[in-house]
């Protein structure tokens, strides 16, 4: 791997120069899985201390660009999934669809009686059935490389014969195009969890790895819930970008951020969405 020389007289710290040089190689020249030079090799090449080299590599590891493997070295990680700010997209589009190097494949589809806590989310009785759809978002060059897994429930009375349709299409498009049902509102929560055995198997990772769990309930204009979904993203490969715009209607001196709340710290579960945490339950 050819790296540019570093400027000893530059105001930019040497570790940061090395980080930028390595980042350029990762971004433009190296493929996922490629091994970078060892710390000792970089020390010899640049005449740097091991502390300086390690600082540069650690920064790239923390950014999710590199990963260390005990006894083997440091390797380029697969690219992160990025969910960009929404512009002209449907308000329910969230990046979980084919395109941009990603594919979506159907892992499970069935008409089931959902767990009681999901029935409550959907406003249906324990005896009613719902369509359960599990989709995986993966690298188009390796469908075993699963970045995210989504399990969705749609009441049977909302979308009869749903199983006969192409289920890798986003649910909101299926409802609009095939059932003339137009979702107008959704409640969504996002939180960090750790993968239990079930989620680890879904995402083909080791138990204990951090995941981003996104829960969503989608409603029609009359307030009827028509979809409940739980999406698990590999936290190390997920980036959420959000554009905040001040509303013209905001009072002077008040920052209006729309219907979004940023909550940090010890948070008591709110009634309804996000109040149930069956991360260790196989009944999903």
PDB file of N, CA and C in Angstrom, residues 107-175:
ATOM      1  N   UNK A 107     -36.799 -13.297   4.347  1.00  0.00           N
ATOM      2  CA  UNK A 107     -36.335 -14.353   5.238  1.00  0.00           C
ATOM      3  C   UNK A 107     -37.492 -15.189   5.780  1.00  0.00           C
ATOM      4  N   UNK A 108     -38.659 -14.548   5.975  1.00  0.00           N
ATOM      5  CA  UNK A 108     -39.810 -15.261   6.536  1.00  0.00           C
ATOM      6  C   UNK A 108     -41.087 -14.534   6.159  1.00  0.00           C
ATOM      7  N   UNK A 109     -42.131 -15.293   5.879  1.00  0.00           N
ATOM      8  CA  UNK A 109     -43.443 -14.726   5.573  1.00  0.00           C
ATOM      9  C   UNK A 109     -44.503 -15.717   6.026  1.00  0.00           C
ATOM     10  N   UNK A 110     -45.441 -15.250   6.873  1.00  0.00           N
ATOM     11  CA  UNK A 110     -46.459 -16.159   7.390  1.00  0.00           C
ATOM     12  C   UNK A 110     -47.640 -15.361   7.919  1.00  0.00           C
ATOM     13  N   UNK A 111     -48.790 -16.017   7.992  1.00  0.00           N
ATOM     14  CA  UNK A 111     -49.981 -15.450   8.619  1.00  0.00           C
ATOM     15  C   UNK A 111     -50.058 -16.057  10.012  1.00  0.00           C
ATOM     16  N   UNK A 112     -49.929 -15.225  11.051  1.00  0.00           N
ATOM     17  CA  UNK A 112     -49.755 -15.726  12.415  1.00  0.00           C
ATOM     18  C   UNK A 112     -50.665 -14.986  13.390  1.00  0.00           C
ATOM     19  N   UNK A 113     -50.751 -15.529  14.596  1.00  0.00           N
ATOM     20  CA  UNK A 113     -51.322 -14.799  15.721  1.00  0.00           C
ATOM     21  C   UNK A 113     -50.156 -14.139  16.449  1.00  0.00           C
ATOM     22  N   UNK A 114     -50.046 -12.820  16.392  1.00  0.00           N
ATOM     23  CA  UNK A 114     -48.885 -12.153  16.979  1.00  0.00           C
ATOM     24  C   UNK A 114     -48.883 -12.273  18.503  1.00  0.00           C
ATOM     25  N   UNK A 115     -47.719 -12.066  19.125  1.00  0.00           N
ATOM     26  CA  UNK A 115     -47.675 -11.967  20.581  1.00  0.00           C
ATOM     27  C   UNK A 115     -48.615 -10.861  21.060  1.00  0.00           C
ATOM     28  N   UNK A 116     -49.077 -10.982  22.294  1.00  0.00           N
ATOM     29  CA  UNK A 116     -50.070 -10.051  22.817  1.00  0.00           C
ATOM     30  C   UNK A 116     -49.585  -8.608  22.772  1.00  0.00           C
ATOM     31  N   UNK A 117     -48.294  -8.388  23.079  1.00  0.00           N
ATOM     32  CA  UNK A 117     -47.788  -7.015  23.113  1.00  0.00           C
ATOM     33  C   UNK A 117     -47.796  -6.382  21.725  1.00  0.00           C
ATOM     34  N   UNK A 118     -47.664  -7.192  20.684  1.00  0.00           N
ATOM     35  CA  UNK A 118     -47.758  -6.658  19.325  1.00  0.00           C
ATOM     36  C   UNK A 118     -49.217  -6.410  18.962  1.00  0.00           C
ATOM     37  N   UNK A 119     -50.110  -7.290  19.412  1.00  0.00           N
ATOM     38  CA  UNK A 119     -51.549  -7.055  19.198  1.00  0.00           C
ATOM     39  C   UNK A 119     -51.961  -5.708  19.773  1.00  0.00           C
ATOM     40  N   UNK A 120     -51.437  -5.382  20.947  1.00  0.00           N
ATOM     41  CA  UNK A 120     -51.775  -4.097  21.567  1.00  0.00           C
ATOM     42  C   UNK A 120     -51.277  -2.935  20.713  1.00  0.00           C
ATOM     43  N   UNK A 121     -50.091  -3.074  20.146  1.00  0.00           N
ATOM     44  CA  UNK A 121     -49.565  -2.017  19.277  1.00  0.00           C
ATOM     45  C   UNK A 121     -50.488  -1.798  18.072  1.00  0.00           C
ATOM     46  N   UNK A 122     -51.024  -2.899  17.559  1.00  0.00           N
ATOM     47  CA  UNK A 122     -51.838  -2.830  16.342  1.00  0.00           C
ATOM     48  C   UNK A 122     -53.320  -2.643  16.633  1.00  0.00           C
ATOM     49  N   UNK A 123     -53.690  -2.650  17.896  1.00  0.00           N
ATOM     50  CA  UNK A 123     -55.090  -2.449  18.245  1.00  0.00           C
ATOM     51  C   UNK A 123     -55.985  -3.590  17.816  1.00  0.00           C
ATOM     52  N   UNK A 124     -55.464  -4.822  17.836  1.00  0.00           N
ATOM     53  CA  UNK A 124     -56.262  -5.984  17.448  1.00  0.00           C
ATOM     54  C   UNK A 124     -56.379  -6.933  18.636  1.00  0.00           C
ATOM     55  N   UNK A 125     -57.335  -7.837  18.581  1.00  0.00           N
ATOM     56  CA  UNK A 125     -57.526  -8.794  19.663  1.00  0.00           C
ATOM     57  C   UNK A 125     -56.484  -9.902  19.578  1.00  0.00           C
ATOM     58  N   UNK A 126     -56.361 -10.647  20.666  1.00  0.00           N
ATOM     59  CA  UNK A 126     -55.380 -11.729  20.716  1.00  0.00           C
ATOM     60  C   UNK A 126     -55.714 -12.856  19.749  1.00  0.00           C
ATOM     61  N   UNK A 127     -56.963 -12.906  19.288  1.00  0.00           N
ATOM     62  CA  UNK A 127     -57.384 -13.976  18.380  1.00  0.00           C
ATOM     63  C   UNK A 127     -57.212 -13.607  16.909  1.00  0.00           C
ATOM     64  N   UNK A 128     -56.999 -12.330  16.637  1.00  0.00           N
ATOM     65  CA  UNK A 128     -56.854 -11.903  15.243  1.00  0.00           C
ATOM     66  C   UNK A 128     -55.475 -12.272  14.710  1.00  0.00           C
ATOM     67  N   UNK A 129     -55.412 -12.440  13.416  1.00  0.00           N
ATOM     68  CA  UNK A 129     -54.160 -12.807  12.778  1.00  0.00           C
ATOM     69  C   UNK A 129     -53.545 -11.609  12.053  1.00  0.00           C
ATOM     70  N   UNK A 130     -52.245 -11.719  11.831  1.00  0.00           N
ATOM     71  CA  UNK A 130     -51.523 -10.657  11.129  1.00  0.00           C
ATOM     72  C   UNK A 130     -50.480 -11.285  10.218  1.00  0.00           C
ATOM     73  N   UNK A 131     -50.138 -10.559   9.179  1.00  0.00           N
ATOM     74  CA  UNK A 131     -49.071 -10.994   8.278  1.00  0.00           C
ATOM     75  C   UNK A 131     -47.730 -10.633   8.914  1.00  0.00           C
ATOM     76  N   UNK A 132     -46.895 -11.625   9.085  1.00  0.00           N
ATOM     77  CA  UNK A 132     -45.552 -11.413   9.613  1.00  0.00           C
ATOM     78  C   UNK A 132     -44.556 -11.513   8.468  1.00  0.00           C
ATOM     79  N   UNK A 133     -43.773 -10.463   8.297  1.00  0.00           N
ATOM     80  CA  UNK A 133     -42.793 -10.417   7.210  1.00  0.00           C
ATOM     81  C   UNK A 133     -41.435 -10.086   7.809  1.00  0.00           C
ATOM     82  N   UNK A 134     -40.449 -10.917   7.552  1.00  0.00           N
ATOM     83  CA  UNK A 134     -39.089 -10.616   7.995  1.00  0.00           C
ATOM     84  C   UNK A 134     -38.201 -10.443   6.770  1.00  0.00           C
ATOM     85  N   UNK A 135     -37.594  -9.268   6.674  1.00  0.00           N
ATOM     86  CA  UNK A 135     -36.717  -8.931   5.556  1.00  0.00           C
ATOM     87  C   UNK A 135     -35.312  -8.660   6.069  1.00  0.00           C
ATOM     88  N   UNK A 136     -34.332  -8.975   5.248  1.00  0.00           N
ATOM     89  CA  UNK A 136     -32.944  -8.668   5.562  1.00  0.00           C
ATOM     90  C   UNK A 136     -32.376  -7.723   4.513  1.00  0.00           C
ATOM     91  N   UNK A 137     -31.622  -6.749   4.976  1.00  0.00           N
ATOM     92  CA  UNK A 137     -30.909  -5.819   4.100  1.00  0.00           C
ATOM     93  C   UNK A 137     -29.451  -6.238   4.085  1.00  0.00           C
ATOM     94  N   UNK A 138     -28.924  -6.516   2.899  1.00  0.00           N
ATOM     95  CA  UNK A 138     -27.582  -7.084   2.810  1.00  0.00           C
ATOM     96  C   UNK A 138     -26.787  -6.465   1.675  1.00  0.00           C
ATOM     97  N   UNK A 139     -25.488  -6.720   1.708  1.00  0.00           N
ATOM     98  CA  UNK A 139     -24.591  -6.300   0.631  1.00  0.00           C
ATOM     99  C   UNK A 139     -24.968  -7.072  -0.629  1.00  0.00           C
ATOM    100  N   UNK A 140     -25.117  -6.360  -1.753  1.00  0.00           N
ATOM    101  CA  UNK A 140     -25.534  -7.025  -2.987  1.00  0.00           C
ATOM    102  C   UNK A 140     -24.505  -8.036  -3.488  1.00  0.00           C
ATOM    103  N   UNK A 141     -23.268  -7.898  -3.064  1.00  0.00           N
ATOM    104  CA  UNK A 141     -22.233  -8.841  -3.478  1.00  0.00           C
ATOM    105  C   UNK A 141     -22.110 -10.037  -2.537  1.00  0.00           C
ATOM    106  N   UNK A 142     -22.825  -9.982  -1.418  1.00  0.00           N
ATOM    107  CA  UNK A 142     -22.758 -11.065  -0.438  1.00  0.00           C
ATOM    108  C   UNK A 142     -23.991 -10.995   0.441  1.00  0.00           C
ATOM    109  N   UNK A 143     -25.040 -11.721   0.075  1.00  0.00           N
ATOM    110  CA  UNK A 143     -26.299 -11.610   0.806  1.00  0.00           C
ATOM    111  C   UNK A 143     -26.207 -12.168   2.223  1.00  0.00           C
ATOM    112  N   UNK A 144     -25.131 -12.882   2.540  1.00  0.00           N
ATOM    113  CA  UNK A 144     -24.924 -13.346   3.907  1.00  0.00           C
ATOM    114  C   UNK A 144     -24.418 -12.227   4.808  1.00  0.00           C
ATOM    115  N   UNK A 145     -23.978 -11.125   4.210  1.00  0.00           N
ATOM    116  CA  UNK A 145     -23.505  -9.968   4.976  1.00  0.00           C
ATOM    117  C   UNK A 145     -24.706  -9.081   5.280  1.00  0.00           C
ATOM    118  N   UNK A 146     -25.420  -9.390   6.362  1.00  0.00           N
ATOM    119  CA  UNK A 146     -26.670  -8.713   6.702  1.00  0.00           C
ATOM    120  C   UNK A 146     -26.386  -7.480   7.559  1.00  0.00           C
ATOM    121  N   UNK A 147     -26.783  -6.312   7.050  1.00  0.00           N
ATOM    122  CA  UNK A 147     -26.587  -5.077   7.794  1.00  0.00           C
ATOM    123  C   UNK A 147     -27.749  -4.785   8.726  1.00  0.00           C
ATOM    124  N   UNK A 148     -28.949  -5.218   8.327  1.00  0.00           N
ATOM    125  CA  UNK A 148     -30.134  -4.923   9.128  1.00  0.00           C
ATOM    126  C   UNK A 148     -31.195  -5.981   8.875  1.00  0.00           C
ATOM    127  N   UNK A 149     -32.046  -6.192   9.882  1.00  0.00           N
ATOM    128  CA  UNK A 149     -33.147  -7.145   9.762  1.00  0.00           C
ATOM    129  C   UNK A 149     -34.414  -6.485  10.287  1.00  0.00           C
ATOM    130  N   UNK A 150     -35.497  -6.609   9.535  1.00  0.00           N
ATOM    131  CA  UNK A 150     -36.767  -5.959   9.899  1.00  0.00           C
ATOM    132  C   UNK A 150     -37.888  -6.990   9.959  1.00  0.00           C
ATOM    133  N   UNK A 151     -38.626  -6.973  11.063  1.00  0.00           N
ATOM    134  CA  UNK A 151     -39.814  -7.808  11.214  1.00  0.00           C
ATOM    135  C   UNK A 151     -41.031  -6.900  11.281  1.00  0.00           C
ATOM    136  N   UNK A 152     -41.980  -7.123  10.383  1.00  0.00           N
ATOM    137  CA  UNK A 152     -43.163  -6.274  10.259  1.00  0.00           C
ATOM    138  C   UNK A 152     -44.423  -7.108  10.447  1.00  0.00           C
ATOM    139  N   UNK A 153     -45.407  -6.504  11.107  1.00  0.00           N
ATOM    140  CA  UNK A 153     -46.725  -7.127  11.270  1.00  0.00           C
ATOM    141  C   UNK A 153     -47.786  -6.202  10.692  1.00  0.00           C
ATOM    142  N   UNK A 154     -48.656  -6.748   9.840  1.00  0.00           N
ATOM    143  CA  UNK A 154     -49.784  -6.015   9.260  1.00  0.00           C
ATOM    144  C   UNK A 154     -51.046  -6.830   9.524  1.00  0.00           C
ATOM    145  N   UNK A 155     -52.060  -6.254  10.185  1.00  0.00           N
ATOM    146  CA  UNK A 155     -53.284  -7.019  10.454  1.00  0.00           C
ATOM    147  C   UNK A 155     -53.869  -7.600   9.174  1.00  0.00           C
ATOM    148  N   UNK A 156     -54.384  -8.826   9.272  1.00  0.00           N
ATOM    149  CA  UNK A 156     -54.928  -9.504   8.096  1.00  0.00           C
ATOM    150  C   UNK A 156     -56.109  -8.743   7.510  1.00  0.00           C
ATOM    151  N   UNK A 157     -56.942  -8.133   8.371  1.00  0.00           N
ATOM    152  CA  UNK A 157     -58.103  -7.413   7.842  1.00  0.00           C
ATOM    153  C   UNK A 157     -57.696  -6.151   7.098  1.00  0.00           C
ATOM    154  N   UNK A 158     -56.487  -5.647   7.369  1.00  0.00           N
ATOM    155  CA  UNK A 158     -55.990  -4.452   6.679  1.00  0.00           C
ATOM    156  C   UNK A 158     -55.542  -4.802   5.265  1.00  0.00           C
ATOM    157  N   UNK A 159     -54.870  -5.935   5.120  1.00  0.00           N
ATOM    158  CA  UNK A 159     -54.299  -6.304   3.816  1.00  0.00           C
ATOM    159  C   UNK A 159     -54.513  -7.785   3.535  1.00  0.00           C
ATOM    160  N   UNK A 160     -55.754  -8.192   3.247  1.00  0.00           N
ATOM    161  CA  UNK A 160     -56.001  -9.603   2.929  1.00  0.00           C
ATOM    162  C   UNK A 160     -55.230 -10.028   1.676  1.00  0.00           C
ATOM    163  N   UNK A 161     -54.806 -11.273   1.658  1.00  0.00           N
ATOM    164  CA  UNK A 161     -54.046 -11.841   0.526  1.00  0.00           C
ATOM    165  C   UNK A 161     -52.695 -11.160   0.333  1.00  0.00           C
ATOM    166  N   UNK A 162     -52.181 -10.538   1.370  1.00  0.00           N
ATOM    167  CA  UNK A 162     -50.888  -9.859   1.270  1.00  0.00           C
ATOM    168  C   UNK A 162     -49.774 -10.821   0.865  1.00  0.00           C
ATOM    169  N   UNK A 163     -49.859 -12.069   1.313  1.00  0.00           N
ATOM    170  CA  UNK A 163     -48.796 -13.037   1.048  1.00  0.00           C
ATOM    171  C   UNK A 163     -48.599 -13.312  -0.439  1.00  0.00           C
ATOM    172  N   UNK A 164     -49.572 -12.946  -1.254  1.00  0.00           N
ATOM    173  CA  UNK A 164     -49.479 -13.209  -2.693  1.00  0.00           C
ATOM    174  C   UNK A 164     -48.692 -12.125  -3.436  1.00  0.00           C
ATOM    175  N   UNK A 165     -48.327 -11.045  -2.737  1.00  0.00           N
ATOM    176  CA  UNK A 165     -47.663  -9.913  -3.381  1.00  0.00           C
ATOM    177  C   UNK A 165     -46.149  -9.999  -3.210  1.00  0.00           C
ATOM    178  N   UNK A 166     -45.449  -9.086  -3.890  1.00  0.00           N
ATOM    179  CA  UNK A 166     -43.998  -8.988  -3.785  1.00  0.00           C
ATOM    180  C   UNK A 166     -43.666  -8.292  -2.461  1.00  0.00           C
ATOM    181  N   UNK A 167     -43.179  -9.059  -1.494  1.00  0.00           N
ATOM    182  CA  UNK A 167     -43.061  -8.559  -0.128  1.00  0.00           C
ATOM    183  C   UNK A 167     -41.756  -7.841   0.162  1.00  0.00           C
ATOM    184  N   UNK A 168     -40.834  -7.797  -0.790  1.00  0.00           N
ATOM    185  CA  UNK A 168     -39.624  -7.017  -0.559  1.00  0.00           C
ATOM    186  C   UNK A 168     -39.838  -5.538  -0.872  1.00  0.00           C
ATOM    187  N   UNK A 169     -41.001  -5.204  -1.419  1.00  0.00           N
ATOM    188  CA  UNK A 169     -41.368  -3.804  -1.633  1.00  0.00           C
ATOM    189  C   UNK A 169     -41.707  -3.173  -0.285  1.00  0.00           C
ATOM    190  N   UNK A 170     -41.331  -1.911  -0.027  1.00  0.00           N
ATOM    191  CA  UNK A 170     -41.699  -1.269   1.234  1.00  0.00           C
ATOM    192  C   UNK A 170     -43.197  -1.370   1.504  1.00  0.00           C
ATOM    193  N   UNK A 171     -43.553  -1.653   2.759  1.00  0.00           N
ATOM    194  CA  UNK A 171     -44.944  -1.919   3.119  1.00  0.00           C
ATOM    195  C   UNK A 171     -45.849  -0.750   2.781  1.00  0.00           C
ATOM    196  N   UNK A 172     -45.395   0.469   3.023  1.00  0.00           N
ATOM    197  CA  UNK A 172     -46.274   1.613   2.762  1.00  0.00           C
ATOM    198  C   UNK A 172     -46.640   1.707   1.280  1.00  0.00           C
ATOM    199  N   UNK A 173     -45.732   1.279   0.403  1.00  0.00           N
ATOM    200  CA  UNK A 173     -46.054   1.289  -1.030  1.00  0.00           C
ATOM    201  C   UNK A 173     -47.051   0.182  -1.368  1.00  0.00           C
ATOM    202  N   UNK A 174     -46.896  -0.970  -0.723  1.00  0.00           N
ATOM    203  CA  UNK A 174     -47.862  -2.053  -0.939  1.00  0.00           C
ATOM    204  C   UNK A 174     -49.255  -1.607  -0.520  1.00  0.00           C
ATOM    205  N   UNK A 175     -49.360  -0.975   0.646  1.00  0.00           N
ATOM    206  CA  UNK A 175     -50.667  -0.536   1.139  1.00  0.00           C
ATOM    207  C   UNK A 175     -51.284   0.505   0.218  1.00  0.00           C
TER     208      UNK A 175
END
